mmCIF file of C-alpha atoms and ligand atoms in Angstrom:
data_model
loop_
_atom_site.group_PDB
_atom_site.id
_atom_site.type_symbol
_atom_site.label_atom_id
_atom_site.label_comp_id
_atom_site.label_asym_id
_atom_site.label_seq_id
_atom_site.Cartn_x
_atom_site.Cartn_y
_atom_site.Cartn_z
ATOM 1 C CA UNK A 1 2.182 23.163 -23.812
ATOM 2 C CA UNK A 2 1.054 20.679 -26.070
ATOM 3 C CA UNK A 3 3.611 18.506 -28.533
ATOM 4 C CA UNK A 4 4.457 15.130 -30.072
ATOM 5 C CA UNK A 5 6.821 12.059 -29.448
ATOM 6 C CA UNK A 6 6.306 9.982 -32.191
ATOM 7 C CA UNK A 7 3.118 9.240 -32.466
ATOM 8 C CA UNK A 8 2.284 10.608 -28.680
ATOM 9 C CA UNK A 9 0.602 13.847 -27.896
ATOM 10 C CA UNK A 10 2.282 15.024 -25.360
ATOM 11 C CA UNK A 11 -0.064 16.772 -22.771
ATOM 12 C CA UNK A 12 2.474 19.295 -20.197
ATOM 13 C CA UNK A 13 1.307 21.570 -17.701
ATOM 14 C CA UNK A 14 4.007 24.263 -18.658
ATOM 15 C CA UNK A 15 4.992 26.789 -21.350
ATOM 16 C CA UNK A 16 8.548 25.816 -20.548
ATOM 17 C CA UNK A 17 10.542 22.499 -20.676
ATOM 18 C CA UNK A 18 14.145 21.651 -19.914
ATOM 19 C CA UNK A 19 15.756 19.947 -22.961
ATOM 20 C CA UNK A 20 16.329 17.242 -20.212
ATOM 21 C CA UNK A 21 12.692 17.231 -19.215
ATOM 22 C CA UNK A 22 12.283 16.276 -22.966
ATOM 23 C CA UNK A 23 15.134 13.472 -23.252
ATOM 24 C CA UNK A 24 13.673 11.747 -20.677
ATOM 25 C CA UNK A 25 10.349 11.847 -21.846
ATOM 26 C CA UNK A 26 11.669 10.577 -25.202
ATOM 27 C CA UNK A 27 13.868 7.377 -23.549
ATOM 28 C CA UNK A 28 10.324 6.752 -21.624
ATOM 29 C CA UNK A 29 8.156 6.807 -24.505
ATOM 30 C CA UNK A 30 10.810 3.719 -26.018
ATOM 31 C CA UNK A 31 10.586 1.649 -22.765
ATOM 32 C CA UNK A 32 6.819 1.404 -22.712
ATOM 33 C CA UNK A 33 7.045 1.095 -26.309
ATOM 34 C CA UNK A 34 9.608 -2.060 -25.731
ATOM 35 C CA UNK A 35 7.309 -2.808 -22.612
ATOM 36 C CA UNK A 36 9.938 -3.110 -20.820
ATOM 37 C CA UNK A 37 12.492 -1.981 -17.703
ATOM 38 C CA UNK A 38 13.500 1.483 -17.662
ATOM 39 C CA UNK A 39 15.991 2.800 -15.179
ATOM 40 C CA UNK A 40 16.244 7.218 -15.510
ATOM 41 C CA UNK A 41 18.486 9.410 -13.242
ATOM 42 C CA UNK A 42 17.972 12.929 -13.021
ATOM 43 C CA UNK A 43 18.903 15.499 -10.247
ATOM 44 C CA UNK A 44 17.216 16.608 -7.781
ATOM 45 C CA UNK A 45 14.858 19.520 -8.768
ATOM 46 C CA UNK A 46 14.458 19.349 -12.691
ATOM 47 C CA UNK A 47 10.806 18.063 -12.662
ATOM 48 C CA UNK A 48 11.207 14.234 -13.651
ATOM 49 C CA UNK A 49 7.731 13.919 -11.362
ATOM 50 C CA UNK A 50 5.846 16.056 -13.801
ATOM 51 C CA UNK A 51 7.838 14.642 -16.951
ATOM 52 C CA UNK A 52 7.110 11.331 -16.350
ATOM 53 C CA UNK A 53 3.559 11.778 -15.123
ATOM 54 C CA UNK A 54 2.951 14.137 -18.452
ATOM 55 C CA UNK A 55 4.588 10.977 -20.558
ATOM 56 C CA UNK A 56 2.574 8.233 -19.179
ATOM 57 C CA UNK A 57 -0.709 9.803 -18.674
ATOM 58 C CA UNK A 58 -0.375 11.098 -22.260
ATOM 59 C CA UNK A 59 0.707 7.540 -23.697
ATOM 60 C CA UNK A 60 -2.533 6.440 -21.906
ATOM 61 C CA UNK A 61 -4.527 8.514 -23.670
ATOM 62 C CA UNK A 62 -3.178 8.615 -27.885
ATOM 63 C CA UNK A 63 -3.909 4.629 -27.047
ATOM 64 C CA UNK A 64 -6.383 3.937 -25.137
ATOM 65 C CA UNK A 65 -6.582 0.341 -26.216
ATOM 66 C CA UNK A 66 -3.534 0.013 -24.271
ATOM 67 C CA UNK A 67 -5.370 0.149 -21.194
ATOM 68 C CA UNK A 68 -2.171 1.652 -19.261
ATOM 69 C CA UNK A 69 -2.795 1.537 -15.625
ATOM 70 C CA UNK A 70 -0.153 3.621 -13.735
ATOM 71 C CA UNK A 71 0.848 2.083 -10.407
ATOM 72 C CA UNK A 72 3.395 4.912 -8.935
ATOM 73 C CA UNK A 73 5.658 4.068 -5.620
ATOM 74 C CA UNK A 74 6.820 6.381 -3.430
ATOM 75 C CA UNK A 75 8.743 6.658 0.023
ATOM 76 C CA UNK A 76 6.695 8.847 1.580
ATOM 77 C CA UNK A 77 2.997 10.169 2.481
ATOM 78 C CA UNK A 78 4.407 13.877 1.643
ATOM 79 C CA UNK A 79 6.083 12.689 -1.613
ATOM 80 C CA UNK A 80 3.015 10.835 -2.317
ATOM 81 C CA UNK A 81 0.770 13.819 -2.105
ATOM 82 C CA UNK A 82 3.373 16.048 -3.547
ATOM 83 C CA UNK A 83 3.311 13.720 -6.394
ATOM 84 C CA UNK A 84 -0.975 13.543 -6.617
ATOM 85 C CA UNK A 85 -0.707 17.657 -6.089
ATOM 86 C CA UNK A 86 1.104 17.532 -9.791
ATOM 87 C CA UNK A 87 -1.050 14.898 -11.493
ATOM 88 C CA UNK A 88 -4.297 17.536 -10.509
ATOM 89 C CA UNK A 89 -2.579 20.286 -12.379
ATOM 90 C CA UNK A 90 -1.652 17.762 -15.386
ATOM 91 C CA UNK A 91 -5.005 16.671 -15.627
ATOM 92 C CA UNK A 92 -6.391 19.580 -15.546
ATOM 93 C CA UNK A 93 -4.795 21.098 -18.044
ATOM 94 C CA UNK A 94 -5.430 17.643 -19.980
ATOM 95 C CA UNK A 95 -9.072 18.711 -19.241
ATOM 96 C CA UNK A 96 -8.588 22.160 -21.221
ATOM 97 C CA UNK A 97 -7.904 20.381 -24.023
ATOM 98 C CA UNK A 98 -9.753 16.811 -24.368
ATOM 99 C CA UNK A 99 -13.064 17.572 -22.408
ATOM 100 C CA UNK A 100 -14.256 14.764 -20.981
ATOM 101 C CA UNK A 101 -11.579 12.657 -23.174
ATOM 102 C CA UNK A 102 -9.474 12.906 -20.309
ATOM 103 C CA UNK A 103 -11.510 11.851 -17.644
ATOM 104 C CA UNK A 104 -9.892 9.677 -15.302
ATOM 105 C CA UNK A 105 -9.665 8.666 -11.418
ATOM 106 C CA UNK A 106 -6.291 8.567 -9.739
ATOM 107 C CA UNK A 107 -5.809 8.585 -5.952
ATOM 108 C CA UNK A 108 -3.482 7.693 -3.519
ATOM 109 C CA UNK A 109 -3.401 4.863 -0.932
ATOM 110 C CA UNK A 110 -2.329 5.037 2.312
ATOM 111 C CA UNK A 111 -2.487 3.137 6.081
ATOM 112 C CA UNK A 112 -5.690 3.460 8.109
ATOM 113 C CA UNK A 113 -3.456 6.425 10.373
ATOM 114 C CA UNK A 114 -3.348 8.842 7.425
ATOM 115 C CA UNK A 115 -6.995 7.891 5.799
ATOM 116 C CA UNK A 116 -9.052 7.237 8.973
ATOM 117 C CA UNK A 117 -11.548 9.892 10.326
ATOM 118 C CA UNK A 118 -13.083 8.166 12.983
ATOM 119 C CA UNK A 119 -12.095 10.670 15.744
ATOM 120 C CA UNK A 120 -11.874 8.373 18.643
ATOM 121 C CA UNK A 121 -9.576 5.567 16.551
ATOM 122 C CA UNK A 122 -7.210 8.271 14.287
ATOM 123 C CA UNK A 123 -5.939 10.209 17.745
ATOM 124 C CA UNK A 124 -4.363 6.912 18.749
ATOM 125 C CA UNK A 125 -0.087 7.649 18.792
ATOM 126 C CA UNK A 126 0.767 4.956 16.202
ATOM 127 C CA UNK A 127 0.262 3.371 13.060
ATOM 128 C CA UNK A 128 -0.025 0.312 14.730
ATOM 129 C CA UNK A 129 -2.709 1.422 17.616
ATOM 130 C CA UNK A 130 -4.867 2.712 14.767
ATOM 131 C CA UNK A 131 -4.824 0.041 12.421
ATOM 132 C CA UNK A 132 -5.748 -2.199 16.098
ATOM 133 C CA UNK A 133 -8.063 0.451 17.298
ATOM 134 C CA UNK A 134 -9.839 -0.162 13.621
ATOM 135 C CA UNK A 135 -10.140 -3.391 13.621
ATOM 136 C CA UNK A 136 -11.829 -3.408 17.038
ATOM 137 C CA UNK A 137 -14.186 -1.604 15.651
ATOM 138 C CA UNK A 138 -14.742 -3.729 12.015
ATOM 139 C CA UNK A 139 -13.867 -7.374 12.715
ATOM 140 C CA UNK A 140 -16.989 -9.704 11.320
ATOM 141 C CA UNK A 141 -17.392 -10.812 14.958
ATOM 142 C CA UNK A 142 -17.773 -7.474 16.300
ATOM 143 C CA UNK A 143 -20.541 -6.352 14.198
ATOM 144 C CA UNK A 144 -21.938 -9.630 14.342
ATOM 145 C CA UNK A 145 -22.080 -8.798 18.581
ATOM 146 C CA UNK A 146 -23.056 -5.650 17.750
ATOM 147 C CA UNK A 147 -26.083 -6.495 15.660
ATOM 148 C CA UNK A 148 -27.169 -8.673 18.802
ATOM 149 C CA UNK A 149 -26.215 -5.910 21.464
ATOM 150 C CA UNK A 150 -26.217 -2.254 20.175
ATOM 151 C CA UNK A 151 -23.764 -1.314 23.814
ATOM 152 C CA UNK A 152 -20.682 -3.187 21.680
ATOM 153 C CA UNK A 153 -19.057 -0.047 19.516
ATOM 154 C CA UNK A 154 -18.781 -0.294 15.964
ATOM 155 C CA UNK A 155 -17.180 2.539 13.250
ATOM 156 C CA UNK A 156 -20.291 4.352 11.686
ATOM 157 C CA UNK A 157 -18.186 5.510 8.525
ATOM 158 C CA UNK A 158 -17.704 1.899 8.019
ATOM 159 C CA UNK A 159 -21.096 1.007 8.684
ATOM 160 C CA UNK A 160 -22.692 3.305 6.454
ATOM 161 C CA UNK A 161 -19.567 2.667 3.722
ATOM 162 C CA UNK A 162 -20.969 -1.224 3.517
ATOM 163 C CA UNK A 163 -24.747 -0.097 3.887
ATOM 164 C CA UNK A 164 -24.182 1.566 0.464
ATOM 165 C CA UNK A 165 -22.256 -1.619 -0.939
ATOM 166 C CA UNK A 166 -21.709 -0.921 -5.149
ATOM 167 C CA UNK A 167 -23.440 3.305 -4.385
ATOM 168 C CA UNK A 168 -20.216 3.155 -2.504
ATOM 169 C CA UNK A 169 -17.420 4.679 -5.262
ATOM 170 C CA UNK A 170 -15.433 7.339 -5.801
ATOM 171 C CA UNK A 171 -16.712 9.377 -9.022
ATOM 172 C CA UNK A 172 -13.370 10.227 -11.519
ATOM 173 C CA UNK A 173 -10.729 13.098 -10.738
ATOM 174 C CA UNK A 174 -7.471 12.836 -8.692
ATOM 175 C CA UNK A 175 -7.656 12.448 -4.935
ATOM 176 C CA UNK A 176 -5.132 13.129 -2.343
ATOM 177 C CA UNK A 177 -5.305 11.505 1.158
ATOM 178 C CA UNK A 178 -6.670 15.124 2.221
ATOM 179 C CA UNK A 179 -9.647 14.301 -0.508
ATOM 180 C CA UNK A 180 -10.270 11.280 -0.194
ATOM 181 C CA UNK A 181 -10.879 12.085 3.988
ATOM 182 C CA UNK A 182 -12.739 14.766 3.307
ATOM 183 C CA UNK A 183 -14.875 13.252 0.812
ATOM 184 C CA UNK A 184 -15.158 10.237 3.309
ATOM 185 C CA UNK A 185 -16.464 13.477 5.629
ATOM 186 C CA UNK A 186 -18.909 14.462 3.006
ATOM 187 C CA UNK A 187 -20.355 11.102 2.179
ATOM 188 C CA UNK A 188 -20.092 9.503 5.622
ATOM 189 C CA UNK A 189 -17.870 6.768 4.560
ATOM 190 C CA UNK A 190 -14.771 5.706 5.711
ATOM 191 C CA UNK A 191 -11.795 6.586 3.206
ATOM 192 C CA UNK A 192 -9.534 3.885 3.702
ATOM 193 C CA UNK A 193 -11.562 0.992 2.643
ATOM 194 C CA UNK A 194 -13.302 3.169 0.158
ATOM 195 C CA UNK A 195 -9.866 3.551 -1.561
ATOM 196 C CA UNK A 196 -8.700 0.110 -1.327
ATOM 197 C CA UNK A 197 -11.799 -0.565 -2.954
ATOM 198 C CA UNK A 198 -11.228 1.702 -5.600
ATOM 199 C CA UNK A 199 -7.407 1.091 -6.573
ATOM 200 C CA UNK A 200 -8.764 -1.944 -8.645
ATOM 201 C CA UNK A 201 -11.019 0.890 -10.776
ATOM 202 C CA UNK A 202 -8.214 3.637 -10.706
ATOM 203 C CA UNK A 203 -6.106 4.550 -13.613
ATOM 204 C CA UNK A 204 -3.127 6.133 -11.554
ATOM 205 C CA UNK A 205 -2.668 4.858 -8.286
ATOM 206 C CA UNK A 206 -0.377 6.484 -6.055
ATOM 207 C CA UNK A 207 1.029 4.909 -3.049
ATOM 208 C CA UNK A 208 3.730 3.157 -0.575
ATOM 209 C CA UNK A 209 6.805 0.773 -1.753
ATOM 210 C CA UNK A 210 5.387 -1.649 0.433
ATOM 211 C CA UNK A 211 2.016 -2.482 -1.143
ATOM 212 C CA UNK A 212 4.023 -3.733 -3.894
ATOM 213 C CA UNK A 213 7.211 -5.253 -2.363
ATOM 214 C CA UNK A 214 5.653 -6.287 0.906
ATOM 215 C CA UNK A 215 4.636 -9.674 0.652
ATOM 216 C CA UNK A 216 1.617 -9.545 3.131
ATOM 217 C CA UNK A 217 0.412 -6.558 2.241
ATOM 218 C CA UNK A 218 1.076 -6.880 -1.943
ATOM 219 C CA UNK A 219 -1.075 -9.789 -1.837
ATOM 220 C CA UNK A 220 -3.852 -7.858 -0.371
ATOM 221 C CA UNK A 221 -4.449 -4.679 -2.230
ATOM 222 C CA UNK A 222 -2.049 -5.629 -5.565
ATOM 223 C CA UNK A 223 -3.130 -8.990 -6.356
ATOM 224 C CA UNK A 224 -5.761 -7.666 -8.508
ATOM 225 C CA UNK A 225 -3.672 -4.871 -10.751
ATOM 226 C CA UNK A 226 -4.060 -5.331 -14.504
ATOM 227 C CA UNK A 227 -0.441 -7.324 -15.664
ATOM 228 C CA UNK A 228 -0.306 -4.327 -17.874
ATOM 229 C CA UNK A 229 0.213 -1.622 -15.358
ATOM 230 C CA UNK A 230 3.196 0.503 -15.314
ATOM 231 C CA UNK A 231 5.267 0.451 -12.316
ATOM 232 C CA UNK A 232 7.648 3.644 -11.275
ATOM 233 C CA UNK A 233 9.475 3.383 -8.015
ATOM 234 C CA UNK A 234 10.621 6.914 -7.469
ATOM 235 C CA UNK A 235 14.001 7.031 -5.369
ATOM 236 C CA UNK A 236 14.257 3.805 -6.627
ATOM 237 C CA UNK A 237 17.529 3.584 -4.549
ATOM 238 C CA UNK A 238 15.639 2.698 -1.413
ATOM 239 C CA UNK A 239 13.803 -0.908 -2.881
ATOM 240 C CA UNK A 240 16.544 -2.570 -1.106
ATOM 241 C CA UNK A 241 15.744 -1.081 2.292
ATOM 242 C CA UNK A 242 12.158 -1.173 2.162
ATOM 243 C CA UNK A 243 12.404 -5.323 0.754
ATOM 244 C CA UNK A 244 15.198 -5.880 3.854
ATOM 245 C CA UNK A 245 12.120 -4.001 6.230
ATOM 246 C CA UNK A 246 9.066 -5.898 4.631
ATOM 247 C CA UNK A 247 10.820 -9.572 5.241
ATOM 248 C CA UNK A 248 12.404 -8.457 9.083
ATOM 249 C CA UNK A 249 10.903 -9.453 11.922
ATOM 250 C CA UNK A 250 11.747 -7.776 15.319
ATOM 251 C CA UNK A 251 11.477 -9.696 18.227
ATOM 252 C CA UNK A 252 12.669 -8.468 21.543
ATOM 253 C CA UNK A 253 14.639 -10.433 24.051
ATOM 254 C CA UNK A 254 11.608 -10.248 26.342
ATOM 255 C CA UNK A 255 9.674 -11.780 24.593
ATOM 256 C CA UNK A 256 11.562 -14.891 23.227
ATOM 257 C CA UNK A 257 12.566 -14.986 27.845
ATOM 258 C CA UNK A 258 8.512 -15.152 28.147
ATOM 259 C CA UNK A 259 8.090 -17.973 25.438
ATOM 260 C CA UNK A 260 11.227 -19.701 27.038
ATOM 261 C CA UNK A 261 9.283 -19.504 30.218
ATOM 262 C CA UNK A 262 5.654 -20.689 29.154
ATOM 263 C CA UNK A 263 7.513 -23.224 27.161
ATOM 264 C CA UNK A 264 8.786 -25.037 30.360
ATOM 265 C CA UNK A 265 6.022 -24.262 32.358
ATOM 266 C CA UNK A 266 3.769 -26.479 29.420
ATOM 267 C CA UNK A 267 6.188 -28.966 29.738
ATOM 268 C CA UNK A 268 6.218 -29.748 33.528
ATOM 269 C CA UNK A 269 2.416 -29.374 33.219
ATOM 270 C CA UNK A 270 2.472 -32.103 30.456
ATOM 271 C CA UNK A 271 4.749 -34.515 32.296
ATOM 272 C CA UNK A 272 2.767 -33.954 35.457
ATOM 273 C CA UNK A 273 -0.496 -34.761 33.803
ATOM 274 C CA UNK A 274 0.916 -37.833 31.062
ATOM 275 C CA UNK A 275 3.866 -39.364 33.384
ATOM 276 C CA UNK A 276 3.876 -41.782 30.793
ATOM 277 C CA UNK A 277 4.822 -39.413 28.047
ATOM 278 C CA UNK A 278 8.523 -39.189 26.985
ATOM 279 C CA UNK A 279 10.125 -35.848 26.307
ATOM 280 C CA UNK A 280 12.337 -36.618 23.330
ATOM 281 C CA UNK A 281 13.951 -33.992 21.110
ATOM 282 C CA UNK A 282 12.985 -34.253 17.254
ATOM 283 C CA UNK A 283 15.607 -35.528 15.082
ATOM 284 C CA UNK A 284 14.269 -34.080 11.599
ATOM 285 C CA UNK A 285 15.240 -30.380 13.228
ATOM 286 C CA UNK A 286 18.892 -29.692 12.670
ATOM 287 C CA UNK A 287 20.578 -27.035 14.758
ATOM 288 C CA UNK A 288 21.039 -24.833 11.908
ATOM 289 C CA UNK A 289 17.449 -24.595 11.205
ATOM 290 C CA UNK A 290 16.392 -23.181 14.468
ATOM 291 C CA UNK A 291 16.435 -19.627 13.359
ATOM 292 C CA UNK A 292 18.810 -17.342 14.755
ATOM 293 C CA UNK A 293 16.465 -15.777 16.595
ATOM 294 C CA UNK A 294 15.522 -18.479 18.808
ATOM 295 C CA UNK A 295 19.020 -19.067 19.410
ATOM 296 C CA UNK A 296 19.285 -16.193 21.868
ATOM 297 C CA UNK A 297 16.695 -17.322 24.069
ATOM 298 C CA UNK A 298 19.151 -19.994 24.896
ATOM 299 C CA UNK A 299 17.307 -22.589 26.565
ATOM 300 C CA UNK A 300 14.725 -22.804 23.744
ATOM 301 C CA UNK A 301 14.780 -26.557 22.089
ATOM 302 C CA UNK A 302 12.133 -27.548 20.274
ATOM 303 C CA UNK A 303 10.617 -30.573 21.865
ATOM 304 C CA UNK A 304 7.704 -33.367 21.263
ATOM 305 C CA UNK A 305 6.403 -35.727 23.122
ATOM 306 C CA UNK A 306 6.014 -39.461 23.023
ATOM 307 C CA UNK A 307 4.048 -42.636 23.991
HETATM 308 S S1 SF4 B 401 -13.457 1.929 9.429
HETATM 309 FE FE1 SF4 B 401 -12.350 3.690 8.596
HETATM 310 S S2 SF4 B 401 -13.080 5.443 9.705
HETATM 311 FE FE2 SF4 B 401 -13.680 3.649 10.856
HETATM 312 S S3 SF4 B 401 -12.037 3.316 12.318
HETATM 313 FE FE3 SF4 B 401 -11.529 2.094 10.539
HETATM 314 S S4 SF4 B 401 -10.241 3.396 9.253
HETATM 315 FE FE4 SF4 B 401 -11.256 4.727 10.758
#
């Protein structure tokens, strides 16, 4: 069904709405109006993913000089592709009515363990071992070896994505992970740094918390996003967790014993080799700045060394 909010044409994929469906559309609609923060509860089950998708995407187009990009965060890889599932059916029913009006390219973005399709790298057991595996395979000194000695393995999917440099895009529609990898299949170029490419060109982007919140990663693939993108945390409840994650470190008591140990194996090495060299203690480091961390390992001081 087709109707208007002010001076929106509303574009939803539905006969039916719920009058709630509606009142949040309508409170939306005033926040990007305002341009400003919008905070909407609804229960479980009463389509706010489709409302606010129908809202924004509609906005988007009765003004296109607004240029609205649509940066949407979820928790998870099956809400994210739950959530790119709806946005097909919205646009095409958008399609039905605007023709090529409504063209657009929205996709989601995900780690190298849901996007990769390099066989030997993607069977690996963790996020961690792929993203490693990966980089084995793609680090500028690899394929610098590799040019030299064809034995050293590279990733063909992400040799053949950088032989076809700017050939190398995704054309417009919406693309979940299970497109985008087997479009990747199709083309015979890897998926995840296609789509990181492509976020920058994207009017919808769908993907984790944490390539907005995390720090490391944020200033990787966000840095670029227009300042006029709309952000939507769904579940917003769960920013605190995932900012408390992003800025933890884990370190296990192993490993602070093994730096203990190296750390006073350096040290008798040092004084064996420069007798002459004092070991003083720093006095710019007070006790409270050690981090907590260290702390554990007990015997870990910081130390210099002197003439
Ligand atoms: S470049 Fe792409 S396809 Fe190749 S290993 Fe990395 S993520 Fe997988």
């Amino acid at each position: 069904m087709k109707f208007q909010i002010e001076d929106v044409t509303v574009y939803f994929p539905y006969d039916h709405i719920y009058p709630e469906q509606h009142a949040y559309m309508v409170e939306l609609k005033r926040a990007l109006d305002a341009k400003g923060h919008c905070l909407l509860e609804m229960p479980t089950g009463t389509g706010k993913t489709i409302a606010l998708l129908s809202l924004i995407t509609s906005y988007a187009l009765s003004k296109p000089s607004s240029l609205v990009k649509l940066l949407y965060c979820t928790r998870t890889v099956h809400e994210m592709e739950k959530t790119l599932g709806e946005l097909k059916l919205l646009h095409r029913y958008q399609r039905l009515h605007l023709g090529d009006a409504a063209r657009t390219l929205a996709l989601g973005l995900s780690s190298r363990k849901n996007l990769c399709i390099n066989p030997a790298v993607v069977s690996a057991e963790n996020r961690d071992s792929v993203d490693a595996g990966c980089r084995k395979l793609t680090a500028s000194w690899v394929r610098a070896l590799a040019v030299e000695n064809p034995n050293i393995p590279t990733c063909q999917f992400y040799e053949d994505y950088e032989k076809a440099a700017s050939d190398a895009v995704l054309p417009p529609g919406v693309y979940t992970l299970q497109d985008l990898r087997a479009f990747g299949k199709e083309k015979g170029w890897c998926p995840y740094f296609l789509a990181r490419h492509m976020v920058q060109f994207a009017n919808v982007v769908v993907y984790s918390y944490q390539y907005l919140l995390d720090p490391k990663v944020a200033g990787i693939i966000s840095k670029e996003m227009q300042r006029e993108s709309v952000v939507v945390f769904d579940e917003a409840h769960n920013i605190d967790n995932v900012c408390i994650e992003a800025l933890s470190v884990s370190v296990r008591r192993q490993t602070l014993e093994g730096a203990t140990r190296n750390l006073n194996k350096m040290t008798q090495e040092i004084q064996r080799v420069y007798p002459q060299l004092e070991l003083v203690k720093p006095p710019f480091l007070p006790a409270d700045l050690v981090p907590s961390m260290l702390q554990i390992g007990q015997s870990i001081s910081p130390f210099v060394f002197k003439h």
